[in-house]
Coordinates of C-alpha atoms in Angstrom, one line a residue:
Chain A
X199 CA -5.1 5.8 -21.1
X200 CA -4.0 2.2 -20.7
X201 CA -6.4 -0.2 -19.0
X202 CA -3.9 -3.0 -18.7
X203 CA -0.1 -3.2 -18.4
X204 CA 1.2 -4.1 -21.9
X205 CA 3.7 -6.4 -20.3
X206 CA 2.2 -8.2 -17.3
X207 CA -1.4 -7.6 -18.2
X208 CA -2.3 -6.3 -14.8
X209 CA -5.5 -4.2 -14.9
X210 CA -5.6 -0.5 -13.9
X211 CA -8.5 -1.5 -11.6
X212 CA -6.1 -3.1 -9.1
X213 CA -7.3 -1.9 -5.7
X214 CA -3.8 -0.7 -4.7
X215 CA -3.6 1.5 -7.8
X216 CA -1.4 1.0 -10.8
X217 CA 0.5 3.5 -12.9
X218 CA 0.8 2.3 -16.5
X219 CA 3.0 3.8 -19.2
X220 CA 3.3 2.8 -22.9
X221 CA 5.8 0.1 -22.1
X222 CA 5.0 -1.2 -18.6
X223 CA 3.3 -0.7 -15.2
X224 CA 4.7 0.5 -11.9
X225 CA 4.8 -3.1 -10.8
X226 CA 7.0 -4.2 -13.7
X227 CA 9.2 -1.2 -13.3
X228 CA 9.7 -1.8 -9.6
X229 CA 10.3 -5.5 -10.2
X230 CA 13.2 -4.7 -12.4
X231 CA 14.9 -3.1 -9.4
X232 CA 15.4 -6.7 -8.2
X233 CA 18.0 -7.2 -10.8
X234 CA 20.0 -4.1 -10.0
X235 CA 20.0 -4.2 -6.2
X236 CA 23.0 -5.6 -4.4
X237 CA 21.0 -8.0 -2.1
X238 CA 24.1 -8.7 0.1
X239 CA 24.1 -5.0 1.0
X240 CA 20.4 -5.1 1.7
X241 CA 20.9 -8.0 4.0
X242 CA 23.7 -6.1 5.8
X243 CA 21.2 -3.2 6.2
X244 CA 18.7 -5.6 7.7
X245 CA 21.2 -7.1 10.1
X246 CA 22.2 -3.7 11.3
X247 CA 18.6 -2.7 11.7
X248 CA 17.7 -5.8 13.8
X249 CA 20.8 -5.7 16.0
X250 CA 19.2 -3.4 18.5
X251 CA 16.2 -5.7 18.9
X252 CA 18.2 -8.8 19.8
X253 CA 17.7 -9.4 23.5
X254 CA 20.3 -11.2 25.6
X255 CA 17.9 -12.7 28.1
X256 CA 15.5 -15.4 27.2
X257 CA 12.9 -13.1 25.7
X258 CA 11.3 -12.8 22.3
X259 CA 13.1 -10.5 19.8
X260 CA 10.3 -10.1 17.4
X261 CA 6.8 -11.1 16.4
X262 CA 6.1 -13.0 13.2
X263 CA 2.4 -12.9 12.2
X264 CA 1.4 -16.1 10.3
X265 CA -1.5 -17.9 8.8
X266 CA 0.3 -21.1 8.0
X267 CA 0.9 -20.2 4.4
X268 CA 4.0 -21.3 2.4
X269 CA 5.3 -17.7 2.7
X270 CA 5.2 -18.0 6.5
X271 CA 7.6 -21.0 6.3
X272 CA 10.0 -19.0 4.3
X273 CA 9.7 -15.9 6.4
X274 CA 10.2 -17.8 9.6
X275 CA 13.2 -19.7 8.2
X276 CA 14.8 -16.3 7.4
X277 CA 14.0 -14.9 10.8
X278 CA 15.7 -17.8 12.5
X279 CA 18.6 -17.6 10.1
X280 CA 19.1 -14.0 11.2
X281 CA 19.4 -15.3 14.8
X282 CA 16.2 -13.8 16.1
X283 CA 14.0 -15.4 18.7
X284 CA 10.4 -15.0 17.4
X285 CA 7.0 -15.3 18.9
X286 CA 4.7 -16.6 16.1
X287 CA 1.2 -15.0 16.2
X288 CA -1.7 -16.4 14.3
X289 CA -5.3 -15.3 14.1
X290 CA -7.8 -18.1 13.4
X291 CA -9.9 -17.1 10.4
X292 CA -12.1 -20.1 10.9
X293 CA -11.7 -20.9 7.1
X294 CA -9.0 -23.4 7.3
X295 CA -9.3 -26.9 5.9
X296 CA -7.3 -29.9 7.0
X297 CA -4.3 -28.9 4.9
X298 CA -4.4 -25.4 6.4
X299 CA -4.3 -26.8 10.0
X300 CA -1.6 -29.3 9.0
X301 CA 0.5 -26.5 7.6
X302 CA 0.1 -24.2 10.7
X303 CA 1.0 -27.0 13.1
X304 CA 3.9 -28.1 10.8
X305 CA 5.2 -24.5 10.8
X306 CA 5.3 -24.4 14.6
X307 CA 6.7 -27.8 15.2
X308 CA 9.2 -27.9 12.4
X309 CA 10.8 -24.7 13.5
X310 CA 10.2 -25.4 17.1
X311 CA 9.0 -21.9 17.9
X312 CA 6.6 -20.5 20.5
X313 CA 3.2 -19.6 19.1
X314 CA 0.1 -17.8 20.0
X315 CA -3.1 -18.6 18.2
X316 CA -6.0 -16.2 18.8
X317 CA -9.5 -17.5 18.3
X318 CA -11.8 -14.5 18.0
X319 CA -15.3 -14.7 19.4
X320 CA -17.0 -16.6 16.6
X321 CA -20.4 -15.0 17.0
X322 CA -18.9 -11.6 16.6
X323 CA -16.7 -12.7 13.8
X324 CA -19.5 -14.3 11.8
X325 CA -21.6 -11.2 12.3
X326 CA -18.8 -9.1 10.9
X327 CA -18.3 -11.5 8.0
X328 CA -22.0 -11.4 7.2
X329 CA -22.0 -7.5 7.2
X330 CA -18.8 -7.4 5.2
X331 CA -20.3 -9.6 2.6
X332 CA -23.5 -7.7 2.5
X333 CA -22.0 -4.2 2.4
X334 CA -18.7 -4.7 0.6
X335 CA -18.8 -7.9 -1.3
X336 CA -15.9 -9.1 0.7
X337 CA -15.6 -12.0 3.2
X338 CA -12.1 -11.6 4.4
X339 CA -12.2 -8.1 5.8
X340 CA -12.8 -9.1 9.5
X341 CA -9.9 -11.5 9.3
X342 CA -7.7 -9.0 7.6
X343 CA -8.5 -6.4 10.3
X344 CA -7.5 -8.9 13.0
X345 CA -4.5 -10.3 11.1
X346 CA -3.0 -6.8 10.7
X347 CA -3.9 -5.4 14.1
X348 CA -3.7 -8.3 16.6
X349 CA 0.1 -8.8 16.3
X350 CA 0.5 -5.1 16.9
X351 CA -1.5 -5.4 20.1
X352 CA 0.6 -8.3 21.2
X353 CA 3.7 -6.3 20.4
X354 CA 2.5 -3.5 22.6
X355 CA 1.2 -5.6 25.5
X356 CA 4.3 -7.9 25.6
X357 CA 6.8 -5.2 24.8
X358 CA 8.2 -6.9 21.8
X359 CA 8.8 -3.9 19.5
X360 CA 9.8 -5.6 16.3
X361 CA 7.2 -7.2 13.9
X362 CA 8.5 -9.0 10.9
X363 CA 6.2 -9.5 7.9
X364 CA 7.1 -11.4 4.7
X365 CA 6.3 -9.6 1.6
X366 CA 5.1 -6.0 1.1
X367 CA 2.2 -6.7 -1.2
X368 CA 2.0 -3.1 -2.4
X369 CA 5.6 -3.3 -3.6
X370 CA 5.4 -6.8 -5.0
X371 CA 2.1 -6.5 -6.8
X372 CA 1.9 -2.9 -8.1
X373 CA 5.3 -1.4 -7.3
X374 CA 3.8 1.2 -5.1
X375 CA 7.2 1.9 -3.5
X376 CA 10.8 1.4 -4.4
X377 CA 12.6 -1.4 -2.6
X378 CA 15.0 1.4 -1.6
X379 CA 12.2 3.2 0.3
X380 CA 12.2 0.2 2.8
X381 CA 8.6 1.0 3.6
X382 CA 7.5 0.0 7.1
X383 CA 4.2 -1.2 8.6
X384 CA 1.8 1.7 9.3
X385 CA -1.8 2.3 10.0
X386 CA -2.1 4.1 6.7
X387 CA -0.7 1.2 4.7
X388 CA -2.9 -1.3 6.6
X389 CA -6.0 0.7 5.8
X390 CA -5.0 1.4 2.2
X391 CA -3.7 -2.1 1.2
X392 CA -5.0 -4.6 3.6
X393 CA -8.5 -3.2 4.4
X394 CA -9.2 -1.4 1.2
X395 CA -10.1 1.6 3.4
X396 CA -12.8 -0.4 5.3
X397 CA -12.2 0.0 9.0
X398 CA -14.1 -2.0 11.6
X399 CA -16.5 0.8 12.3
X400 CA -17.9 0.4 8.8
X401 CA -19.0 -3.1 9.7
X402 CA -21.0 -2.1 12.8
X403 CA -24.0 0.2 13.5
X404 CA -26.5 -0.5 10.7
X405 CA -24.5 -3.7 10.0
X406 CA -23.4 -6.1 12.7
X407 CA -25.0 -5.5 16.1
X408 CA -21.8 -5.9 18.0
X409 CA -20.7 -4.4 21.2
X410 CA -17.7 -2.2 20.5
X411 CA -15.9 -3.7 23.5
X412 CA -15.6 -6.9 21.4
X413 CA -13.8 -5.1 18.7
X414 CA -10.6 -3.9 20.4
X415 CA -8.3 -6.4 18.6
X416 CA -9.9 -5.6 15.3
X417 CA -8.8 -2.0 15.6
X418 CA -5.2 -0.8 15.1
X419 CA -3.7 1.0 18.0
X420 CA -3.1 4.7 17.7
X421 CA 0.2 5.6 15.9
X422 CA 1.1 7.8 18.9
X423 CA 0.8 4.8 21.2
X424 CA 2.8 2.5 18.9
X425 CA 5.5 5.2 18.5
X426 CA 5.7 5.7 22.3
X427 CA 6.5 2.0 22.7
X428 CA 8.9 2.1 19.7
X429 CA 7.1 -0.6 17.8
X430 CA 8.2 -1.1 14.2
X431 CA 7.1 -3.4 11.5
X432 CA 9.4 -4.4 8.7
X433 CA 9.0 -6.4 5.5
X434 CA 11.6 -9.0 4.5
X435 CA 10.9 -8.5 0.8
X436 CA 12.7 -5.2 1.1
X437 CA 15.8 -7.0 2.1
X438 CA 15.7 -10.3 0.2
X439 CA 15.1 -10.9 -3.5
X440 CA 11.5 -12.0 -3.3
X441 CA 10.4 -14.8 -5.6
X442 CA 7.3 -16.4 -4.1
X443 CA 7.0 -19.4 -6.4
X444 CA 10.6 -20.5 -6.0
X445 CA 10.6 -19.7 -2.2
X446 CA 7.3 -21.6 -1.7
X447 CA 8.5 -24.6 -3.6
X448 CA 11.6 -24.7 -1.4
X449 CA 9.5 -24.9 1.8
X450 CA 8.0 -28.2 0.9
X451 CA 11.2 -29.6 2.4
X452 CA 10.1 -28.1 5.7
X453 CA 6.9 -30.2 5.5
X454 CA 4.6 -27.6 4.0
X455 CA 1.8 -29.3 2.1
X456 CA 0.7 -27.7 -1.2
X457 CA -3.0 -28.0 -2.1
X458 CA -4.5 -28.8 -5.5
X459 CA -5.9 -25.6 -7.0
X460 CA -8.6 -25.5 -9.6
X461 CA -8.5 -21.6 -9.8
X462 CA -4.8 -21.1 -10.5
X463 CA -1.6 -22.9 -11.2
X464 CA -0.2 -21.7 -7.9
X465 CA -0.6 -24.6 -5.4
X466 CA 1.3 -22.9 -2.6
X467 CA -0.1 -19.4 -1.9
X468 CA -2.9 -19.7 0.6
X469 CA -3.0 -23.4 0.4
X470 CA -5.3 -24.7 3.1
X471 CA -8.0 -22.1 2.9
X472 CA -11.6 -23.2 2.2
X473 CA -12.6 -19.8 0.7
X474 CA -9.5 -18.1 -0.8
X475 CA -9.9 -19.5 -4.3
X476 CA -13.6 -20.0 -3.9
X477 CA -16.1 -17.2 -2.9
X478 CA -13.3 -14.8 -2.0
X479 CA -11.8 -15.1 -5.5
X480 CA -15.3 -14.7 -7.1
X481 CA -16.0 -11.6 -5.1
X482 CA -12.6 -10.2 -6.1
X483 CA -13.6 -10.8 -9.7
X484 CA -16.9 -9.0 -9.1
X485 CA -15.2 -6.0 -7.3
X486 CA -12.2 -5.5 -9.5
X487 CA -12.7 -7.4 -12.7
X488 CA -9.8 -9.9 -12.2
X489 CA -9.1 -13.1 -10.3
X490 CA -6.3 -14.3 -8.2
X491 CA -4.7 -16.2 -11.1
X492 CA -4.1 -12.8 -12.7
X493 CA -1.9 -11.8 -9.7
X494 CA 0.0 -15.1 -10.2
X495 CA 0.3 -14.6 -14.0
X496 CA 1.6 -11.0 -13.6
X497 CA 4.1 -12.1 -11.1
X498 CA 5.4 -15.0 -13.3
X499 CA 5.7 -12.8 -16.3
X500 CA 7.8 -10.4 -14.3
X501 CA 10.0 -13.3 -13.1
X502 CA 10.4 -14.4 -16.7
X503 CA 8.8 -17.8 -16.4
X504 CA 5.9 -16.8 -18.6
X505 CA 5.6 -14.7 -21.7
X506 CA 2.8 -12.1 -21.9
X507 CA 1.1 -14.3 -24.5
X508 CA 1.3 -17.5 -22.3
X509 CA 0.1 -15.4 -19.4
X510 CA -3.0 -14.4 -21.2
X511 CA -3.8 -17.9 -22.2
X512 CA -3.4 -19.1 -18.6
X513 CA -5.5 -16.2 -17.2
X514 CA -8.3 -16.8 -19.7
X515 CA -8.4 -20.4 -18.8
X516 CA -8.5 -20.1 -15.1
X517 CA -10.7 -17.0 -15.1
X518 CA -13.6 -19.2 -16.4
X519 CA -13.2 -22.0 -13.9
X520 CA -16.3 -22.3 -11.7
X521 CA -16.1 -22.7 -7.9
X522 CA -18.3 -24.2 -5.2
X523 CA -19.3 -21.5 -2.8
X524 CA -22.2 -23.2 -1.0
X525 CA -20.1 -24.6 1.9
X526 CA -19.2 -21.0 2.9
X527 CA -22.9 -20.1 3.2
X528 CA -23.5 -23.2 5.3
X529 CA -20.6 -22.1 7.5
X530 CA -22.3 -18.7 7.8
X531 CA -25.5 -20.4 8.8
X532 CA -27.4 -19.0 5.8
X533 CA -30.5 -21.0 4.7
X534 CA -30.6 -22.6 1.3
X535 CA -33.1 -20.1 0.1
X536 CA -30.8 -17.3 1.4
X537 CA -27.9 -18.9 -0.6
X538 CA -30.0 -19.1 -3.7
X539 CA -31.2 -15.5 -3.3
X540 CA -27.6 -14.3 -3.0
X541 CA -26.5 -16.2 -6.1
X542 CA -29.4 -14.9 -8.1
X543 CA -29.2 -11.2 -7.0
X544 CA -25.7 -10.5 -5.9
X545 CA -23.8 -12.8 -8.1
X546 CA -26.1 -12.7 -11.1
X547 CA -23.3 -11.7 -13.5
X548 CA -21.1 -14.6 -12.3
X549 CA -23.7 -17.4 -12.3
X550 CA -21.6 -19.3 -14.8
X551 CA -18.8 -19.4 -12.3
X552 CA -20.7 -21.1 -9.6
X553 CA -20.8 -24.9 -9.6
X554 CA -21.0 -27.7 -7.0
X555 CA -18.6 -29.9 -9.0
X556 CA -15.1 -29.0 -10.2
X557 CA -14.2 -32.5 -11.3
X558 CA -14.8 -32.0 -15.0
X559 CA -12.5 -29.0 -15.2
X560 CA -10.1 -29.3 -18.1
X561 CA -6.4 -29.3 -17.4
X562 CA -4.1 -26.7 -19.0
X563 CA -0.6 -27.5 -20.1
X564 CA 1.7 -25.1 -18.3
X565 CA 5.1 -24.0 -19.6
X566 CA 8.1 -26.0 -18.3
X567 CA 9.5 -23.0 -16.4
X568 CA 6.3 -23.0 -14.3
X569 CA 5.9 -26.8 -14.1
X570 CA 9.5 -27.0 -12.7
X571 CA 8.4 -25.0 -9.8
X572 CA 5.4 -27.1 -8.9
X573 CA 5.4 -29.9 -6.4
X574 CA 3.0 -32.7 -5.7
X575 CA -0.3 -31.3 -4.4
X576 CA -3.2 -32.9 -2.6
X577 CA -6.9 -32.3 -2.1
X578 CA -8.3 -31.2 1.2
X579 CA -10.7 -33.7 2.9
X580 CA -12.4 -31.5 5.5
X581 CA -13.3 -27.9 4.8
X582 CA -14.2 -25.0 7.1
X583 CA -12.6 -26.6 10.2
X584 CA -13.0 -24.1 13.0
X585 CA -10.3 -25.6 15.1
X586 CA -7.3 -27.8 14.5
X587 CA -5.6 -30.5 16.5
X588 CA -8.2 -33.1 15.6
X589 CA -11.0 -31.2 17.2
X590 CA -13.8 -30.7 14.7
X591 CA -16.8 -28.6 15.6
Chain B
X234 CA 10.0 25.3 12.2
X235 CA 7.0 23.9 10.4
X236 CA 7.2 20.4 9.1
X237 CA 4.7 19.6 6.3
X238 CA 4.2 17.4 3.4
X239 CA 3.7 17.5 -0.3
X240 CA 0.9 15.3 -1.7
X241 CA 0.6 14.8 -5.4
X242 CA -2.9 14.5 -6.8
X243 CA -3.3 13.0 -10.3
X244 CA -6.7 12.0 -11.8
X245 CA -8.3 12.2 -8.3
X246 CA -5.8 9.9 -6.6
X247 CA -2.6 10.5 -4.9
X248 CA 0.6 9.4 -6.6
X249 CA 4.3 9.5 -5.7
X250 CA 6.9 10.9 -8.0
X251 CA 10.5 10.0 -8.1
X252 CA 13.2 12.1 -9.8
X253 CA 10.5 14.0 -11.7
X254 CA 10.0 11.2 -14.1
X255 CA 8.6 8.1 -12.4
X256 CA 5.1 7.9 -11.1
X257 CA 4.0 5.4 -8.5
X258 CA 0.4 5.1 -7.2
X259 CA -0.3 6.1 -3.5
X260 CA -4.0 6.0 -2.7
X261 CA -7.0 8.1 -1.8
X262 CA -6.4 11.7 -0.8
X263 CA -8.7 11.5 2.2
X264 CA -6.8 8.4 3.5
X265 CA -3.5 10.2 3.1
X266 CA -4.7 13.3 4.9
X267 CA -6.3 11.3 7.7
X268 CA -2.9 9.8 8.4
X269 CA -1.0 13.1 8.1
X270 CA -3.4 14.7 10.5
X271 CA -2.8 11.8 12.9
X272 CA 1.0 12.3 12.5
X273 CA 0.6 16.0 13.5
X274 CA 1.7 17.3 10.1
X275 CA 1.8 21.1 10.2
X276 CA 0.7 21.7 6.6
X277 CA 0.0 19.8 3.5
X278 CA 0.6 21.1 0.0
X279 CA -1.6 19.3 -2.5
X280 CA -0.2 19.7 -5.9
X281 CA -1.5 18.5 -9.3
X282 CA 1.7 17.4 -11.2
X283 CA 0.4 18.8 -14.5
X284 CA 2.3 19.7 -17.6
X285 CA 1.2 21.5 -20.7
X286 CA -1.6 19.0 -21.5
X287 CA -3.8 19.9 -18.6
X288 CA -7.4 20.8 -19.2
X289 CA -10.1 22.7 -17.3
X290 CA -12.2 19.5 -17.2
X291 CA -9.4 17.6 -15.5
X292 CA -9.0 20.4 -13.1
X293 CA -12.7 20.4 -12.2
X294 CA -12.5 16.6 -11.6
X295 CA -9.7 17.1 -9.1
X296 CA -11.5 20.0 -7.5
X297 CA -14.4 17.7 -6.6
X298 CA -12.0 15.6 -4.5
X299 CA -10.6 18.7 -2.8
X300 CA -14.2 19.9 -2.1
X301 CA -15.1 16.6 -0.3
X302 CA -12.0 16.7 2.0
X303 CA -12.4 16.5 5.7
X304 CA -9.3 17.7 7.5
X305 CA -8.1 20.1 10.2
X306 CA -4.6 20.3 8.7
X307 CA -3.9 23.6 6.8
X308 CA -4.0 22.9 3.1
X309 CA -2.2 24.6 0.2
X310 CA -3.4 23.8 -3.2
X311 CA -1.9 24.3 -6.6
X312 CA -1.0 22.8 -10.0
X313 CA -2.7 24.1 -13.1
X314 CA -4.2 27.3 -11.6
X315 CA -3.6 29.2 -14.8
X316 CA -6.6 31.4 -15.4
X317 CA -9.3 33.4 -13.6
X318 CA -11.7 30.6 -14.5
X319 CA -9.5 28.1 -12.6
X320 CA -9.3 30.5 -9.7
X321 CA -13.0 30.9 -9.4
X322 CA -13.3 27.2 -8.9
X323 CA -11.2 27.5 -5.8
X324 CA -13.6 29.7 -3.9
X325 CA -15.2 28.0 -0.9
X326 CA -12.8 25.0 -0.9
X327 CA -11.3 23.8 2.4
X328 CA -7.9 25.3 1.5
X329 CA -5.8 28.0 3.2
X330 CA -3.3 28.8 0.5
X331 CA -2.9 28.8 -3.3
X332 CA 0.2 27.7 -5.0
X333 CA 1.1 29.2 -8.4
X334 CA 4.0 28.1 -10.6
X335 CA 3.5 28.8 -14.3
X336 CA 1.5 31.9 -13.5
X337 CA 4.5 33.4 -11.7
X338 CA 6.9 32.4 -14.5
X339 CA 4.6 33.9 -17.1
X340 CA 4.0 37.0 -14.9
X341 CA 0.3 36.8 -14.8
X342 CA -0.1 39.7 -12.5
X343 CA -3.9 40.1 -12.9
X344 CA -4.5 36.5 -11.9
X345 CA -2.2 36.5 -8.9
X346 CA -3.5 39.9 -7.7
X347 CA -7.0 38.6 -7.9
X348 CA -6.0 35.5 -5.9
X349 CA -4.4 37.9 -3.4
X350 CA -7.6 39.9 -3.1
X351 CA -9.7 36.8 -2.7
X352 CA -7.6 34.8 -0.3
X353 CA -5.1 37.4 1.2
X354 CA -1.5 38.0 0.5
X355 CA -0.3 35.4 3.1
X356 CA -2.2 32.8 1.0
X357 CA 0.0 33.2 -2.1
X358 CA 2.8 30.7 -2.6
X359 CA 5.1 30.3 -5.6
X360 CA 6.3 26.9 -6.5
X361 CA 9.7 26.7 -8.3
X362 CA 10.6 23.2 -9.4
X363 CA 14.4 23.6 -9.8
X364 CA 17.5 21.6 -10.6
X365 CA 21.1 22.1 -11.5
X366 CA 22.0 21.9 -15.2
X367 CA 25.3 23.0 -16.8
X368 CA 26.3 24.7 -13.5
X369 CA 23.2 26.9 -13.6
X370 CA 19.9 26.7 -11.7
X371 CA 17.0 25.9 -14.0
X372 CA 13.3 26.1 -13.3
X373 CA 10.8 23.7 -14.7
X374 CA 8.1 25.6 -16.5
X375 CA 5.1 23.3 -16.2
X376 CA 2.9 24.8 -18.8
X377 CA 5.7 24.7 -21.4
X378 CA 6.9 21.3 -20.2
X379 CA 10.6 22.2 -20.1
X380 CA 13.3 23.7 -18.0
X381 CA 14.3 27.4 -18.3
X382 CA 17.3 29.1 -16.7
X383 CA 16.5 30.9 -13.5
X384 CA 18.3 33.9 -14.9
X385 CA 15.4 34.2 -17.4
X386 CA 12.9 34.5 -14.6
X387 CA 11.7 37.8 -13.1
X388 CA 12.5 37.0 -9.5
X389 CA 11.5 40.5 -8.3
X390 CA 8.0 39.8 -9.5
X391 CA 7.9 36.6 -7.5
X392 CA 9.4 38.3 -4.4
X393 CA 6.8 41.0 -4.7
X394 CA 3.7 38.9 -5.0
X395 CA 4.5 35.6 -3.2
X396 CA 4.3 35.3 0.5
X397 CA 6.4 32.1 0.5
X398 CA 8.4 30.4 -2.2
X399 CA 8.6 26.6 -2.4
X400 CA 11.9 25.4 -3.9
X401 CA 11.4 21.9 -5.1
X402 CA 14.5 19.9 -6.0
X403 CA 13.2 17.9 -9.0
X404 CA 16.3 15.7 -9.4
X405 CA 16.2 14.4 -5.8
X406 CA 12.5 14.1 -5.5
X407 CA 11.7 10.9 -3.6
X408 CA 15.2 10.6 -2.2
X409 CA 16.3 10.6 1.4
X410 CA 18.4 13.5 2.6
X411 CA 19.4 14.3 -0.9
X412 CA 18.1 17.9 -1.2
X413 CA 20.8 19.8 -3.1
X414 CA 21.8 22.8 -1.0
X415 CA 23.7 24.3 -3.9
X416 CA 20.4 25.2 -5.4
X417 CA 20.0 27.8 -2.8
X418 CA 23.2 29.6 -3.6
X419 CA 21.8 31.5 -6.5
X420 CA 18.4 32.1 -5.2
X421 CA 17.7 35.8 -4.5
X422 CA 14.9 35.3 -1.9
X423 CA 15.2 35.8 1.9
X424 CA 15.5 32.4 3.6
X425 CA 12.6 33.1 5.9
X426 CA 10.4 33.1 2.9
X427 CA 11.6 29.8 1.5
X428 CA 10.1 26.4 1.9
X429 CA 12.2 23.5 0.6
X430 CA 11.0 20.2 -0.7
X431 CA 12.3 17.2 -2.8
X432 CA 14.6 14.7 -1.2
X433 CA 14.0 16.0 2.4
X434 CA 15.4 13.8 5.2
X435 CA 16.0 14.3 8.9
X436 CA 19.4 15.8 8.3
X437 CA 18.0 18.2 5.7
X438 CA 15.4 19.3 8.1
X439 CA 18.1 20.0 10.7
X440 CA 20.1 22.1 8.3
X441 CA 17.0 24.0 7.2
X442 CA 16.2 24.8 10.8
X443 CA 19.8 26.1 11.4
X444 CA 19.4 28.3 8.3
X445 CA 16.1 29.8 9.4
X446 CA 14.2 28.4 6.4
X447 CA 10.5 28.8 6.9
X448 CA 9.4 25.2 6.4
X449 CA 10.3 21.8 4.9
X450 CA 7.8 19.7 2.9
X451 CA 8.5 16.0 3.0
X452 CA 7.6 14.2 -0.2
X453 CA 7.0 10.5 -0.7
X454 CA 8.8 9.5 2.5
X455 CA 6.2 10.8 4.8
X456 CA 4.0 7.7 4.6
X457 CA 6.9 5.2 4.4
X458 CA 6.9 4.8 8.2
X459 CA 4.6 5.2 11.1
X460 CA 4.3 8.6 12.7
X461 CA 7.1 9.9 10.5
X462 CA 6.5 13.7 11.1
X463 CA 7.4 13.5 14.7
X464 CA 10.8 12.0 13.8
X465 CA 11.5 14.9 11.5
X466 CA 10.3 17.5 14.0
X467 CA 12.6 16.3 16.7
X468 CA 15.5 15.4 14.3

């Protein structure tokens, strides 16, 4: 039995599951479909699919859930190119830094779209994050629960039956479905791929002492209800040849600001998050045995910008880069002794990856094919900004 | 007519198979069944896609997952039930029906009769993975790992002992509305006894209903969109 894909080096421990043969994994196999698909036909399929959602009056045709990521710029540009009138919906994860807030505002103002930013009750949210960390070694679950259910609630309440997502991660990362399956959003997929089977109810009870009335938007509506309203969620990566690094580089022209990244060469994906390449990445390493850079390396090997050998060198380099996780614990109102206890007991095997200072990190020389896709990046100044627009609490 | 689903269980996790040769991961069995129950799926056939290299130990590992299942949906289980030792492991599991494939092809009367005594005649299903090769219907013989002509199979034996027969189109597995109806032309079983699977779409379901076929089992497609079963039911 193979533990890693011989080609892209993805591990079998990937939480989405991975089928590995002697020559490649399901992710590599599915990626090769991209070279055989007639993408013009796919686009026609998409145009025919969305035709019935286009409204004649001044109403929204669809919802586009965003976080202010580079991919959101690309997705929104495609939605507008298709002639749709979107309502952009964002859930505040309270983890954004100044670059994250800049990018979110830039997204909305550059494309001049209507937006709706939901700020969940922060006491409830922090309680859930605390429990999620304690029980599941994961700090993003409450956000992911909201990010994947709140737009569906908005779709239902405002009668906007089409939700457009960017990439289907399960297809892009592990090739769980063929592009030809044109898999749609579903409660099952959300639980399996976004929540790792941890629904909100797992975070309450003996965890967070939260009134269930506060959790409505964390929970996905019943499929029966969604079906009755005719709500459908589609993924653009089933209809456009998806190449995140190239796409993300292109959105710099729209005013997207990349962020310097010490934990991977990818300066676009989740730029503007105070935790994504910090504690979140470390916990991912603890849970699954690989870091975010391994996702990036696998992706670039498949796109032919890295060889397997180059990929391994890059992964080995970034996998050993330490990160500063203390600001997260300050955000969570954990005492310094609590922070030290956590590092000592819950991150004992990863102690060498915790550091307050990343300035002495050695640079790695990247292959030209990767370098050509990277733009100028900057460092964030303010981290863990709860709200944007200059208001800092 | 009943609209159910086929779920493949490999190494304790669900997988999807395309065209009988490509495996893609799916997820946990409980997660899949929770959704199918919510979708009002009439029945679920959990099948271990095993070939000749299956072992009792692998079977036991998969049985542990079946044992832990919590579901109200009627479950059929099969794949690698090849001896009385295997059969004994199925006692007390939350399953309604047992699916045999190689046991029927190898005419293991003692094994199937014992299963019939333990679970009842209505619980016995025969799975025939079939395809068209050289203008003839062939059946995939799982324990041998190859196709054999249907003409070499004792279909009377199957008809006598199986309450229902699942005809699985291996070539169109994972496809949409691609089930090959020609496969039924040489099949000597009454249509009311037949369940079809492999490449089922809404049009296939409609045709199956018109032909009085007992049931359709949707393969991979069932989890590719929300509340899919209802769409098939009212197709």
